């Protein structure tokens, strides 16, 4: 009741601000995506060493396909390069990697192959689960779950929040405890809608390519100071006669 676990079990990051980071430096937007890699690796290590066991990173949304083809193309290449470069170290550090979304046929086949390889390589790791939301849309996941549920022919009165959630992709994923969105934007942008229902949010005023372990720890500190209530009345503020005197 109103209890905050010292370390959030599941942290999710909306990695935002790459384009602005590059524009501030008179560089093409893609330079910002390139610079994002260092932040990603820093945050993975910071999360792992802090005892966070689930980390989700929003890398590409279903809406990001609306961007210029050249930017999308370079993003895909950068993701592939990063996977090939970092797969061995992620595996060595016990990180289980998986990708949430990944349905659009426009994702280049070599990237799909590398993602499959990384997922297979790391599937038995348990130190931390890294979910990369890639070609992800929260609404699409919910619609897919509804389709799967209908196919299962479950009687309507057996459809509960818990049984519905079992039809979501990667249904073993626990609810998100803390969402970090960098760059100052304050919106969900269709991110893991089901799983963030009761998450705490922080909005560090840092562009993603500048985000480092120290910023991550500040976010964990902010989380620790939050009082999660889940709709309840906290014991210490209950309006008992005692409390009113
Ligand atoms: C986030 O940075 C990365 C992706 C969405 C792929 P942006 O590219 O959205 O950067 P801004 O918001 O334009 O600065
Ligand atoms: C959300 O960022 C998606 C990712 C970080 C991958 P966007 O920059 O695409 O979101 P909007 O357009 O500001 O909502
Ligand atoms: Mg953005």
Coordinates of N, CA and C and ligand atoms in Angstrom, one line a residue:
X1 N 0.8 -1.2 0.0 CA 0.0 0.0 0.0 C 0.9 1.3 0.0
X2 N 0.8 2.0 -1.1 CA 1.6 3.2 -1.2 C 3.1 3.0 -1.0
X3 N 3.5 1.8 -1.3 CA 4.9 1.4 -1.1 C 5.7 1.6 -2.4
X4 N 6.9 2.2 -2.3 CA 7.8 2.2 -3.5 C 8.9 1.3 -3.3
X5 N 9.1 0.4 -4.2 CA 10.3 -0.5 -4.2 C 11.5 0.4 -4.4
X6 N 12.6 0.2 -3.7 CA 13.8 1.0 -3.8 C 14.2 1.1 -5.3
X7 N 14.3 0.0 -6.0 CA 14.7 0.0 -7.4 C 13.5 -0.5 -8.2
X8 N 13.2 0.3 -9.2 CA 12.1 -0.1 -10.1 C 12.5 -1.4 -10.8
X9 N 11.5 -2.3 -10.9 CA 11.8 -3.6 -11.6 C 11.9 -3.3 -13.1
X10 N 11.0 -2.5 -13.6 CA 10.9 -2.3 -15.1 C 11.0 -0.8 -15.4
X11 N 12.1 -0.4 -16.1 CA 12.3 0.9 -16.5 C 12.1 1.0 -18.0
X12 N 11.4 1.9 -18.5 CA 11.3 2.1 -20.0 C 11.7 3.5 -20.4
X13 N 12.4 3.6 -21.5 CA 12.9 4.9 -21.9 C 12.4 5.3 -23.3
X14 N 11.8 6.5 -23.4 CA 11.5 7.0 -24.7 C 12.7 7.9 -25.1
X15 N 13.5 7.3 -26.0 CA 14.8 8.0 -26.3 C 14.5 9.1 -27.3
X16 N 14.3 10.3 -26.8 CA 13.9 11.4 -27.7 C 14.9 12.5 -27.7
X17 N 15.0 13.2 -28.8 CA 15.9 14.4 -28.9 C 17.1 14.2 -29.8
X18 N 17.2 13.1 -30.5 CA 18.4 12.9 -31.4 C 18.5 14.0 -32.5
X19 N 17.3 14.3 -33.1 CA 17.3 15.2 -34.2 C 17.7 16.6 -33.7
X20 N 17.2 17.0 -32.6 CA 17.5 18.4 -32.0 C 19.0 18.4 -31.6
X21 N 19.5 17.4 -31.1 CA 20.9 17.3 -30.7 C 21.8 17.6 -31.9
X22 N 21.4 17.0 -33.0 CA 22.2 17.2 -34.3 C 22.0 18.6 -34.8
X23 N 20.8 19.0 -34.8 CA 20.4 20.4 -35.4 C 21.2 21.5 -34.6
X24 N 21.3 21.3 -33.3 CA 22.0 22.3 -32.5 C 23.5 22.4 -32.9
X25 N 24.0 21.3 -33.5 CA 25.4 21.3 -33.9 C 25.5 21.5 -35.4
X26 N 24.5 21.9 -36.0 CA 24.5 22.1 -37.5 C 24.9 20.8 -38.2
X27 N 24.4 19.7 -37.7 CA 24.7 18.4 -38.3 C 23.4 17.8 -38.9
X28 N 23.5 16.9 -39.8 CA 22.2 16.2 -40.2 C 21.6 15.4 -39.1
X29 N 20.3 15.3 -39.1 CA 19.6 14.6 -38.0 C 20.1 13.2 -37.7
X30 N 20.6 12.6 -38.8 CA 21.1 11.2 -38.6 C 22.3 11.2 -37.7
X31 N 23.1 12.3 -37.6 CA 24.2 12.3 -36.7 C 23.8 12.2 -35.3
X32 N 22.6 12.6 -35.0 CA 22.0 12.5 -33.7 C 21.7 11.0 -33.4
X33 N 21.2 10.3 -34.4 CA 20.9 8.9 -34.2 C 22.2 8.1 -34.0
X34 N 23.2 8.5 -34.7 CA 24.5 7.9 -34.5 C 25.0 8.1 -33.1
X35 N 24.8 9.3 -32.6 CA 25.3 9.6 -31.3 C 24.5 9.0 -30.2
X36 N 23.4 8.5 -30.5 CA 22.5 7.8 -29.5 C 23.0 6.5 -29.0
X37 N 23.9 5.9 -29.8 CA 24.4 4.6 -29.4 C 25.1 4.6 -28.1
X38 N 25.9 5.6 -27.9 CA 26.7 5.7 -26.6 C 25.7 5.8 -25.4
X39 N 24.7 6.5 -25.6 CA 23.7 6.7 -24.5 C 23.0 5.3 -24.2
X40 N 22.6 4.6 -25.3 CA 22.0 3.3 -25.1 C 22.9 2.4 -24.3
X41 N 24.1 2.3 -24.7 CA 25.0 1.4 -24.0 C 25.2 1.7 -22.6
X42 N 25.3 3.1 -22.3 CA 25.5 3.5 -21.0 C 24.3 3.2 -20.1
X43 N 23.1 3.4 -20.7 CA 21.9 3.1 -19.9 C 21.7 1.6 -19.6
X44 N 22.0 0.8 -20.6 CA 21.9 -0.6 -20.4 C 22.8 -1.0 -19.2
X45 N 24.0 -0.6 -19.2 CA 24.9 -0.9 -18.2 C 24.5 -0.3 -16.8
X46 N 24.0 0.9 -16.8 CA 23.6 1.5 -15.6 C 22.4 0.8 -15.0
X47 N 21.5 0.4 -15.9 CA 20.3 -0.3 -15.4 C 20.7 -1.7 -14.8
X48 N 21.5 -2.4 -15.6 CA 21.9 -3.7 -15.1 C 22.6 -3.6 -13.8
X49 N 23.6 -2.7 -13.7 CA 24.3 -2.6 -12.4 C 23.5 -2.1 -11.3
X50 N 22.4 -1.4 -11.6 CA 21.5 -0.9 -10.5 C 20.5 -2.0 -10.0
X51 N 20.5 -3.1 -10.7 CA 19.5 -4.1 -10.2 C 18.2 -4.0 -10.9
X52 N 18.1 -3.2 -11.9 CA 16.9 -3.2 -12.7 C 16.8 -4.5 -13.6
X53 N 15.8 -5.2 -13.5 CA 15.8 -6.5 -14.2 C 15.0 -6.5 -15.6
X54 N 14.3 -5.4 -15.8 CA 13.6 -5.2 -17.1 C 13.8 -3.8 -17.6
X55 N 14.4 -3.7 -18.8 CA 14.7 -2.4 -19.4 C 14.1 -2.4 -20.8
X56 N 13.2 -1.4 -21.1 CA 12.6 -1.3 -22.4 C 13.0 0.0 -23.0
X57 N 13.4 -0.1 -24.3 CA 13.9 1.1 -25.0 C 13.1 1.3 -26.2
X58 N 12.5 2.5 -26.4 CA 11.7 2.8 -27.6 C 12.6 3.3 -28.7
X59 N 12.8 2.5 -29.7 CA 13.8 2.9 -30.7 C 13.1 3.3 -32.0
X60 N 11.9 2.8 -32.3 CA 11.3 3.2 -33.6 C 9.8 2.9 -33.5
X61 N 9.0 3.9 -33.7 CA 7.5 3.7 -33.6 C 6.9 3.4 -34.9
X62 N 5.7 2.9 -34.8 CA 4.9 2.6 -36.1 C 4.7 4.0 -36.8
X63 N 4.7 5.1 -36.1 CA 4.5 6.4 -36.7 C 5.8 6.9 -37.3
X64 N 7.0 6.4 -36.9 CA 8.3 6.9 -37.4 C 8.5 6.5 -38.9
X65 N 7.6 5.6 -39.4 CA 7.7 5.3 -40.9 C 7.3 6.6 -41.7
X66 N 6.7 7.6 -41.0 CA 6.3 8.8 -41.8 C 7.5 9.7 -42.0
X67 N 8.6 9.4 -41.5 CA 9.8 10.2 -41.7 C 10.4 10.0 -43.1
X68 N 11.3 11.0 -43.5 CA 11.9 10.8 -44.8 C 12.5 9.5 -45.0
X69 N 12.4 8.9 -46.1 CA 12.9 7.5 -46.4 C 14.4 7.4 -46.1
X70 N 15.2 8.5 -46.4 CA 16.6 8.5 -46.1 C 16.9 8.4 -44.6
X71 N 16.1 9.1 -43.8 CA 16.4 9.0 -42.4 C 16.0 7.6 -41.8
X72 N 14.9 7.1 -42.3 CA 14.5 5.7 -41.9 C 15.6 4.7 -42.3
X73 N 16.1 4.9 -43.5 CA 17.1 3.9 -44.0 C 18.3 4.0 -43.1
X74 N 18.8 5.1 -42.8 CA 20.0 5.3 -42.0 C 19.7 4.7 -40.6
X75 N 18.6 5.0 -40.0 CA 18.2 4.4 -38.7 C 18.4 2.9 -38.7
X76 N 17.8 2.3 -39.7 CA 17.8 0.8 -39.8 C 19.3 0.3 -39.9
X77 N 20.1 1.0 -40.7 CA 21.5 0.6 -40.8 C 22.2 0.8 -39.5
X78 N 21.9 1.9 -38.7 CA 22.6 2.1 -37.5 C 22.2 1.1 -36.4
X79 N 21.0 0.7 -36.5 CA 20.5 -0.3 -35.5 C 21.2 -1.7 -35.8
X80 N 21.3 -2.0 -37.1 CA 22.0 -3.2 -37.5 C 23.5 -3.2 -37.1
X81 N 24.1 -2.1 -37.3 CA 25.5 -2.0 -36.9 C 25.7 -2.1 -35.4
X82 N 24.8 -1.5 -34.7 CA 24.9 -1.5 -33.2 C 24.7 -3.0 -32.7
X83 N 23.8 -3.7 -33.3 CA 23.5 -5.1 -32.9 C 24.8 -5.9 -33.1
X84 N 25.3 -5.8 -34.3 CA 26.5 -6.6 -34.7 C 27.7 -6.3 -33.8
X85 N 27.8 -5.0 -33.4 CA 28.9 -4.6 -32.6 C 28.8 -5.1 -31.1
X86 N 27.6 -5.0 -30.6 CA 27.4 -5.1 -29.2 C 26.8 -6.5 -28.7
X87 N 26.5 -7.3 -29.7 CA 25.9 -8.6 -29.3 C 26.7 -9.4 -28.3
X88 N 28.0 -9.5 -28.6 CA 28.9 -10.4 -27.7 C 28.9 -9.8 -26.3
X89 N 29.0 -8.5 -26.1 CA 29.1 -7.9 -24.8 C 27.7 -8.0 -24.0
X90 N 26.7 -7.8 -24.8 CA 25.3 -8.0 -24.2 C 25.2 -9.4 -23.6
X91 N 25.6 -10.3 -24.5 CA 25.4 -11.7 -24.1 C 26.3 -12.0 -22.9
X92 N 27.6 -11.6 -22.9 CA 28.5 -11.8 -21.8 C 28.0 -11.2 -20.5
X93 N 27.2 -10.1 -20.6 CA 26.7 -9.5 -19.4 C 25.4 -10.0 -18.9
X94 N 24.9 -11.1 -19.6 CA 23.7 -11.8 -19.1 C 22.4 -11.1 -19.5
X95 N 22.5 -10.3 -20.6 CA 21.3 -9.5 -21.0 C 20.5 -10.3 -22.0
X96 N 19.3 -10.6 -21.7 CA 18.4 -11.2 -22.7 C 17.8 -10.1 -23.6
X97 N 18.0 -10.2 -24.9 CA 17.5 -9.2 -25.8 C 16.3 -9.7 -26.6
X98 N 15.3 -8.8 -26.7 CA 14.2 -9.1 -27.6 C 13.6 -7.8 -28.2
X99 N 12.9 -8.0 -29.3 CA 12.4 -6.8 -30.0 C 10.9 -6.9 -30.1
X100 N 10.3 -5.8 -29.6 CA 8.8 -5.7 -29.6 C 8.3 -4.9 -30.8
X101 N 7.4 -5.5 -31.5 CA 6.9 -4.9 -32.7 C 7.3 -5.7 -33.9
X102 N 8.1 -5.1 -34.8 CA 8.8 -5.9 -35.8 C 7.8 -6.6 -36.8
X103 N 6.8 -5.9 -37.2 CA 5.9 -6.6 -38.1 C 6.0 -6.1 -39.6
X104 N 6.5 -4.9 -39.7 CA 6.4 -4.2 -41.1 C 7.4 -4.9 -42.1
X105 N 6.9 -5.2 -43.2 CA 7.8 -5.8 -44.3 C 8.9 -4.9 -44.8
X106 N 8.7 -3.6 -44.4 CA 9.8 -2.6 -44.9 C 11.1 -2.8 -44.0
X107 N 11.0 -3.5 -42.9 CA 12.3 -3.7 -42.2 C 13.2 -4.6 -43.0
X108 N 14.4 -4.1 -43.3 CA 15.3 -4.9 -44.2 C 15.6 -6.3 -43.7
X109 N 15.6 -7.2 -44.6 CA 15.8 -8.6 -44.2 C 17.1 -8.9 -43.4
X110 N 18.2 -8.3 -43.8 CA 19.4 -8.5 -43.0 C 19.3 -8.1 -41.6
X111 N 18.6 -7.0 -41.4 CA 18.4 -6.5 -40.0 C 17.5 -7.5 -39.2
X112 N 16.4 -8.0 -39.9 CA 15.6 -9.0 -39.2 C 16.4 -10.2 -38.8
X113 N 17.3 -10.7 -39.7 CA 18.2 -11.8 -39.4 C 19.0 -11.6 -38.2
X114 N 19.7 -10.4 -38.2 CA 20.6 -10.1 -37.1 C 19.8 -10.0 -35.7
X115 N 18.6 -9.5 -35.8 CA 17.8 -9.4 -34.6 C 17.4 -10.8 -34.1
X116 N 17.0 -11.6 -35.1 CA 16.7 -13.0 -34.7 C 17.9 -13.7 -34.1
X117 N 19.1 -13.5 -34.7 CA 20.3 -14.1 -34.1 C 20.6 -13.6 -32.7
X118 N 20.4 -12.3 -32.5 CA 20.7 -11.7 -31.2 C 19.7 -12.3 -30.1
X119 N 18.4 -12.4 -30.6 CA 17.4 -12.9 -29.7 C 17.7 -14.3 -29.3
X120 N 18.1 -15.1 -30.3 CA 18.4 -16.6 -30.0 C 19.6 -16.7 -29.1
X121 N 20.6 -15.9 -29.5 CA 21.9 -16.0 -28.7 C 21.7 -15.8 -27.2
X122 N 20.8 -14.8 -26.9 CA 20.7 -14.3 -25.5 C 19.5 -14.8 -24.8
X123 N 18.8 -15.8 -25.4 CA 17.4 -16.1 -24.9 C 17.5 -16.8 -23.5
X124 N 18.6 -17.4 -23.1 CA 18.7 -18.0 -21.8 C 19.2 -17.1 -20.7
X125 N 19.6 -15.9 -21.1 CA 20.2 -14.9 -20.1 C 19.0 -14.4 -19.2
X126 N 19.4 -14.2 -17.9 CA 18.4 -13.8 -17.0 C 18.8 -12.6 -16.1
X127 N 20.0 -12.1 -16.3 CA 20.4 -10.9 -15.4 C 19.4 -9.7 -15.6
X128 N 19.2 -9.5 -16.9 CA 18.2 -8.4 -17.3 C 17.6 -8.7 -18.6
X129 N 16.3 -8.3 -18.8 CA 15.7 -8.5 -20.1 C 15.6 -7.1 -20.7
X130 N 16.2 -7.0 -21.9 CA 16.2 -5.7 -22.6 C 15.2 -5.9 -23.8
X131 N 14.2 -5.1 -23.7 CA 13.2 -5.1 -24.8 C 13.3 -3.9 -25.6
X132 N 13.7 -4.0 -26.9 CA 13.8 -2.9 -27.8 C 12.5 -2.8 -28.6
X133 N 11.7 -1.7 -28.3 CA 10.5 -1.5 -29.0 C 10.8 -0.9 -30.4
X134 N 10.6 -1.7 -31.4 CA 11.1 -1.4 -32.8 C 10.0 -1.7 -33.8
X135 N 9.6 -0.6 -34.5 CA 8.4 -0.7 -35.3 C 7.3 -1.1 -34.3
X136 N 7.2 -0.4 -33.2 CA 6.3 -0.7 -32.1 C 5.2 0.4 -32.1
X137 N 4.0 -0.1 -31.8 CA 2.9 0.8 -31.5 C 2.0 0.2 -30.4
X138 N 1.8 0.9 -29.4 CA 1.0 0.4 -28.2 C -0.4 0.0 -28.6
X139 N -1.0 0.8 -29.5 CA -2.4 0.4 -29.9 C -2.4 -0.8 -30.8
X140 N -1.4 -0.9 -31.6 CA -1.3 -2.1 -32.5 C -1.2 -3.4 -31.6
X141 N -0.4 -3.3 -30.6 CA -0.3 -4.5 -29.7 C -1.6 -4.9 -29.1
X142 N -2.4 -3.8 -28.7 CA -3.7 -4.1 -28.1 C -4.7 -4.7 -29.1
X143 N -4.6 -4.2 -30.3 CA -5.5 -4.8 -31.4 C -5.1 -6.2 -31.7
X144 N -3.8 -6.4 -31.7 CA -3.3 -7.8 -32.0 C -3.7 -8.8 -30.9
X145 N -3.7 -8.3 -29.6 CA -4.1 -9.1 -28.5 C -5.6 -9.4 -28.6
X146 N -6.4 -8.4 -29.1 CA -7.8 -8.7 -29.3 C -8.1 -9.7 -30.3
X147 N -7.3 -9.6 -31.4 CA -7.4 -10.6 -32.5 C -7.1 -12.0 -32.0
X148 N -6.0 -12.1 -31.2 CA -5.6 -13.4 -30.7 C -6.6 -14.0 -29.7
X149 N -7.2 -13.1 -29.0 CA -8.2 -13.5 -28.0 C -9.5 -14.1 -28.7
X150 N -9.9 -13.4 -29.8 CA -11.0 -13.8 -30.5 C -10.8 -15.2 -31.2
X151 N -9.5 -15.3 -31.7 CA -9.2 -16.6 -32.3 C -9.2 -17.7 -31.3
X152 N -8.9 -17.4 -30.1 CA -8.9 -18.4 -29.0 C -10.3 -18.8 -28.6
X153 N -11.3 -18.1 -29.1 CA -12.7 -18.4 -28.8 C -13.0 -18.4 -27.3
X154 N -12.3 -17.6 -26.5 CA -12.6 -17.5 -25.1 C -14.0 -16.9 -24.8
X155 N -14.7 -17.6 -24.0 CA -16.1 -17.0 -23.6 C -15.9 -15.6 -23.0
X156 N -16.8 -14.7 -23.5 CA -16.6 -13.3 -23.0 C -16.5 -13.1 -21.5
X157 N -17.2 -13.9 -20.7 CA -17.1 -13.7 -19.3 C -15.8 -14.2 -18.7
X158 N -15.0 -14.8 -19.5 CA -13.7 -15.2 -19.0 C -12.6 -14.2 -19.4
X159 N -13.0 -13.2 -20.1 CA -12.0 -12.1 -20.5 C -11.9 -11.2 -19.4
X160 N -10.7 -11.2 -18.8 CA -10.4 -10.3 -17.7 C -9.1 -9.5 -18.1
X161 N -8.7 -8.6 -17.2 CA -7.5 -7.9 -17.5 C -6.3 -8.8 -17.6
X162 N -6.3 -9.8 -16.7 CA -5.2 -10.7 -16.7 C -5.2 -11.7 -17.9
X163 N -6.4 -12.2 -18.2 CA -6.4 -13.1 -19.4 C -6.2 -12.4 -20.7
X164 N -6.7 -11.1 -20.8 CA -6.4 -10.3 -22.0 C -4.9 -10.1 -22.1
X165 N -4.3 -9.7 -21.0 CA -2.9 -9.4 -21.1 C -2.0 -10.6 -21.5
X166 N -2.5 -11.8 -21.3 CA -1.8 -12.9 -21.8 C -1.7 -13.0 -23.3
X167 N -2.5 -12.3 -24.0 CA -2.5 -12.3 -25.4 C -1.6 -11.2 -26.0
X168 N -1.1 -10.3 -25.1 CA -0.2 -9.3 -25.6 C 1.2 -9.9 -26.0
X169 N 1.9 -9.3 -27.0 CA 3.2 -9.8 -27.3 C 4.1 -9.7 -26.1
X170 N 5.0 -10.7 -25.9 CA 5.8 -10.8 -24.7 C 5.0 -10.6 -23.4
X171 N 4.0 -11.4 -23.2 CA 3.1 -11.3 -22.1 C 3.7 -11.5 -20.8
X172 N 5.0 -12.0 -20.8 CA 5.6 -12.2 -19.5 C 6.2 -10.9 -18.9
X173 N 6.1 -9.8 -19.7 CA 6.7 -8.5 -19.3 C 5.9 -7.9 -18.2
X174 N 6.6 -7.6 -17.1 CA 5.8 -6.9 -16.0 C 5.4 -5.5 -16.3
X175 N 4.5 -4.9 -15.6 CA 4.1 -3.5 -15.8 C 5.3 -2.7 -15.7
X176 N 5.3 -1.6 -16.4 CA 6.4 -0.6 -16.3 C 6.3 0.2 -15.0
X177 N 7.4 0.3 -14.3 CA 7.3 1.1 -13.0 C 7.7 2.5 -13.3
X178 N 8.7 2.8 -14.2 CA 9.2 4.1 -14.4 C 9.4 4.3 -15.9
X179 N 8.9 5.4 -16.4 CA 9.2 5.8 -17.8 C 10.1 7.0 -17.8
X180 N 11.1 7.0 -18.5 CA 12.0 8.2 -18.7 C 11.8 8.7 -20.1
X181 N 11.4 9.9 -20.3 CA 11.4 10.5 -21.6 C 12.3 11.7 -21.7
X182 N 13.3 11.6 -22.5 CA 14.3 12.7 -22.5 C 13.8 13.8 -23.5
X183 N 14.5 14.9 -23.5 CA 14.3 16.0 -24.5 C 13.2 17.0 -24.1
X184 N 12.5 16.7 -23.0 CA 11.5 17.7 -22.6 C 10.1 17.5 -23.1
X185 N 10.0 16.6 -24.1 CA 8.6 16.3 -24.6 C 7.9 15.5 -23.5
X186 N 6.6 15.8 -23.4 CA 5.8 15.1 -22.3 C 4.6 14.5 -23.0
X187 N 4.8 13.4 -23.7 CA 3.7 12.6 -24.2 C 4.1 11.1 -24.3
X188 N 3.0 10.3 -24.5 CA 3.3 8.9 -24.6 C 3.7 8.4 -25.9
X189 N 3.3 9.1 -27.0 CA 3.6 8.7 -28.4 C 3.4 7.2 -28.6
X190 N 2.3 6.7 -28.1 CA 1.9 5.3 -28.5 C 2.8 4.2 -28.0
X191 N 3.4 4.5 -26.8 CA 4.4 3.6 -26.3 C 3.9 2.6 -25.2
X192 N 3.9 1.3 -25.4 CA 3.6 0.3 -24.4 C 2.3 0.7 -23.6
X193 N 1.3 1.1 -24.3 CA 0.1 1.7 -23.6 C -0.4 0.8 -22.5
X194 N -0.5 -0.5 -22.8 CA -1.1 -1.3 -21.7 C -0.2 -1.4 -20.5
X195 N 1.1 -1.5 -20.8 CA 2.1 -1.8 -19.7 C 2.4 -0.5 -18.8
X196 N 2.2 0.7 -19.4 CA 2.5 1.9 -18.6 C 1.3 2.4 -17.8
X197 N 0.3 1.6 -17.7 CA -1.0 2.1 -17.1 C -0.7 2.8 -15.7
X198 N 0.2 2.3 -14.9 CA 0.4 2.9 -13.6 C 1.9 3.3 -13.4
X199 N 2.6 3.6 -14.4 CA 4.0 3.9 -14.3 C 4.2 5.3 -13.8
X200 N 5.3 5.5 -13.1 CA 5.7 6.9 -12.8 C 6.5 7.4 -14.0
X201 N 6.4 8.7 -14.2 CA 7.1 9.4 -15.4 C 8.1 10.4 -14.9
X202 N 9.2 10.4 -15.6 CA 10.2 11.6 -15.4 C 10.6 12.1 -16.7
X203 N 10.8 13.4 -16.8 CA 11.1 14.1 -18.1 C 12.4 14.8 -17.9
X204 N 13.6 14.1 -17.9 CA 14.8 14.9 -17.8 C 15.1 15.8 -19.0
X205 N 15.6 17.0 -18.7 CA 15.8 18.0 -19.7 C 17.1 17.8 -20.4
X206 N 17.3 16.6 -20.9 CA 18.5 16.2 -21.6 C 18.1 15.6 -22.9
X207 N 18.9 15.9 -24.0 CA 18.6 15.2 -25.3 C 19.2 13.9 -25.2
X208 N 18.6 12.9 -25.8 CA 19.0 11.5 -25.6 C 20.5 11.3 -25.9
X209 N 21.1 11.8 -26.9 CA 22.5 11.5 -27.2 C 23.4 12.0 -26.0
X210 N 22.9 12.9 -25.2 CA 23.7 13.3 -24.0 C 23.4 12.6 -22.7
X211 N 22.4 11.7 -22.8 CA 22.0 11.0 -21.6 C 23.0 9.9 -21.2
X212 N 23.4 9.9 -19.9 CA 24.4 9.0 -19.4 C 24.0 8.3 -18.1
X213 N 24.8 7.4 -17.7 CA 24.5 6.7 -16.4 C 24.1 7.6 -15.3
X214 N 24.8 8.8 -15.2 CA 24.5 9.7 -14.0 C 23.1 10.2 -14.1
X215 N 22.6 10.5 -15.4 CA 21.2 11.0 -15.5 C 20.3 9.8 -15.1
X216 N 20.6 8.6 -15.5 CA 19.8 7.5 -15.2 C 19.6 7.3 -13.7
X217 N 20.7 7.5 -13.0 CA 20.7 7.3 -11.5 C 19.8 8.5 -10.9
X218 N 19.9 9.7 -11.5 CA 19.0 10.7 -11.0 C 17.6 10.4 -11.2
X219 N 17.3 9.7 -12.3 CA 15.9 9.3 -12.5 C 15.5 8.2 -11.5
X220 N 16.4 7.3 -11.1 CA 16.1 6.3 -10.1 C 15.8 7.0 -8.8
X221 N 16.6 8.1 -8.5 CA 16.4 8.8 -7.2 C 15.1 9.5 -7.2
X222 N 14.7 10.1 -8.3 CA 13.4 10.7 -8.4 C 12.3 9.7 -8.2
X223 N 12.5 8.5 -8.7 CA 11.5 7.4 -8.5 C 11.4 7.1 -7.1
X224 N 12.5 7.0 -6.4 CA 12.5 6.6 -5.0 C 11.8 7.6 -4.1
X225 N 11.7 8.8 -4.5 CA 11.0 9.9 -3.8 C 9.5 9.9 -4.0
X226 N 9.1 9.2 -5.1 CA 7.7 9.1 -5.4 C 6.9 8.3 -4.4
X227 N 5.7 8.6 -4.3 CA 4.8 7.8 -3.5 C 3.7 7.2 -4.4
X228 N 3.9 5.9 -4.6 CA 2.9 5.2 -5.5 C 1.7 4.8 -4.7
X229 N 0.5 5.1 -5.2 CA -0.7 4.8 -4.4 C -1.6 3.8 -5.1
X230 N -1.5 3.7 -6.4 CA -2.4 2.7 -7.1 C -3.9 2.9 -6.7
X231 N -4.3 4.2 -6.5 CA -5.7 4.5 -6.2 C -6.0 4.3 -4.7
X232 N -5.1 3.9 -3.9 CA -5.5 3.7 -2.5 C -5.2 4.9 -1.7
X233 N -5.6 4.9 -0.4 CA -5.3 5.9 0.5 C -4.1 5.5 1.3
X234 N -3.1 6.3 1.4 CA -1.9 5.9 2.1 C -2.2 5.8 3.6
X235 N -1.6 4.8 4.3 CA -1.9 4.6 5.7 C -1.6 5.8 6.5
X236 N -0.5 6.5 6.3 CA -0.1 7.6 7.1 C -1.0 8.8 7.0
X237 N -1.7 8.9 5.9 CA -2.6 10.1 5.7 C -4.0 9.8 5.9
X238 N -4.3 8.5 6.4 CA -5.7 8.2 6.6 C -6.3 9.1 7.6
X239 N -7.6 9.5 7.3 CA -8.2 10.5 8.2 C -8.9 9.8 9.4
X240 N -8.1 9.3 10.2 CA -8.6 8.7 11.4 C -8.8 9.8 12.5
X241 N -9.5 9.5 13.5 CA -9.7 10.5 14.6 C -8.3 10.9 15.1
X242 N -7.5 9.9 15.2 CA -6.1 10.0 15.7 C -5.4 11.1 14.9
X243 N -5.5 10.9 13.6 CA -4.7 11.8 12.7 C -5.2 13.2 12.7
X244 N -6.5 13.4 13.1 CA -7.1 14.8 13.1 C -6.7 15.6 14.3
X245 N -6.4 14.9 15.4 CA -6.1 15.6 16.6 C -4.8 16.4 16.6
Ligands
LIG1 C1 14.3 10.0 -31.2 O1 14.9 11.2 -31.6 C2 14.7 8.9 -32.1 C3 13.6 8.3 -32.9 C4 12.4 8.7 -32.8 C5 14.0 7.3 -33.8 P1 14.1 12.2 -32.6 O2 14.6 11.8 -34.0 O3 12.7 12.1 -32.4 O4 14.7 13.6 -32.3 P2 13.8 14.9 -32.2 O5 12.6 14.7 -31.4 O6 13.5 15.2 -33.7 O7 14.8 15.9 -31.6
LIG2 C1 8.8 8.6 -30.0 O1 9.5 9.7 -30.4 C2 9.4 7.4 -30.6 C3 10.8 7.0 -30.2 C4 11.5 7.6 -29.3 C5 11.3 5.9 -30.9 P1 9.0 10.7 -31.5 O2 10.0 11.8 -31.6 O3 8.9 9.9 -32.8 O4 7.6 11.1 -31.0 P2 6.7 12.4 -31.3 O5 6.6 12.5 -32.8 O6 7.5 13.5 -30.7 O7 5.4 12.1 -30.6
LIG3 MG1 11.4 13.1 -31.3

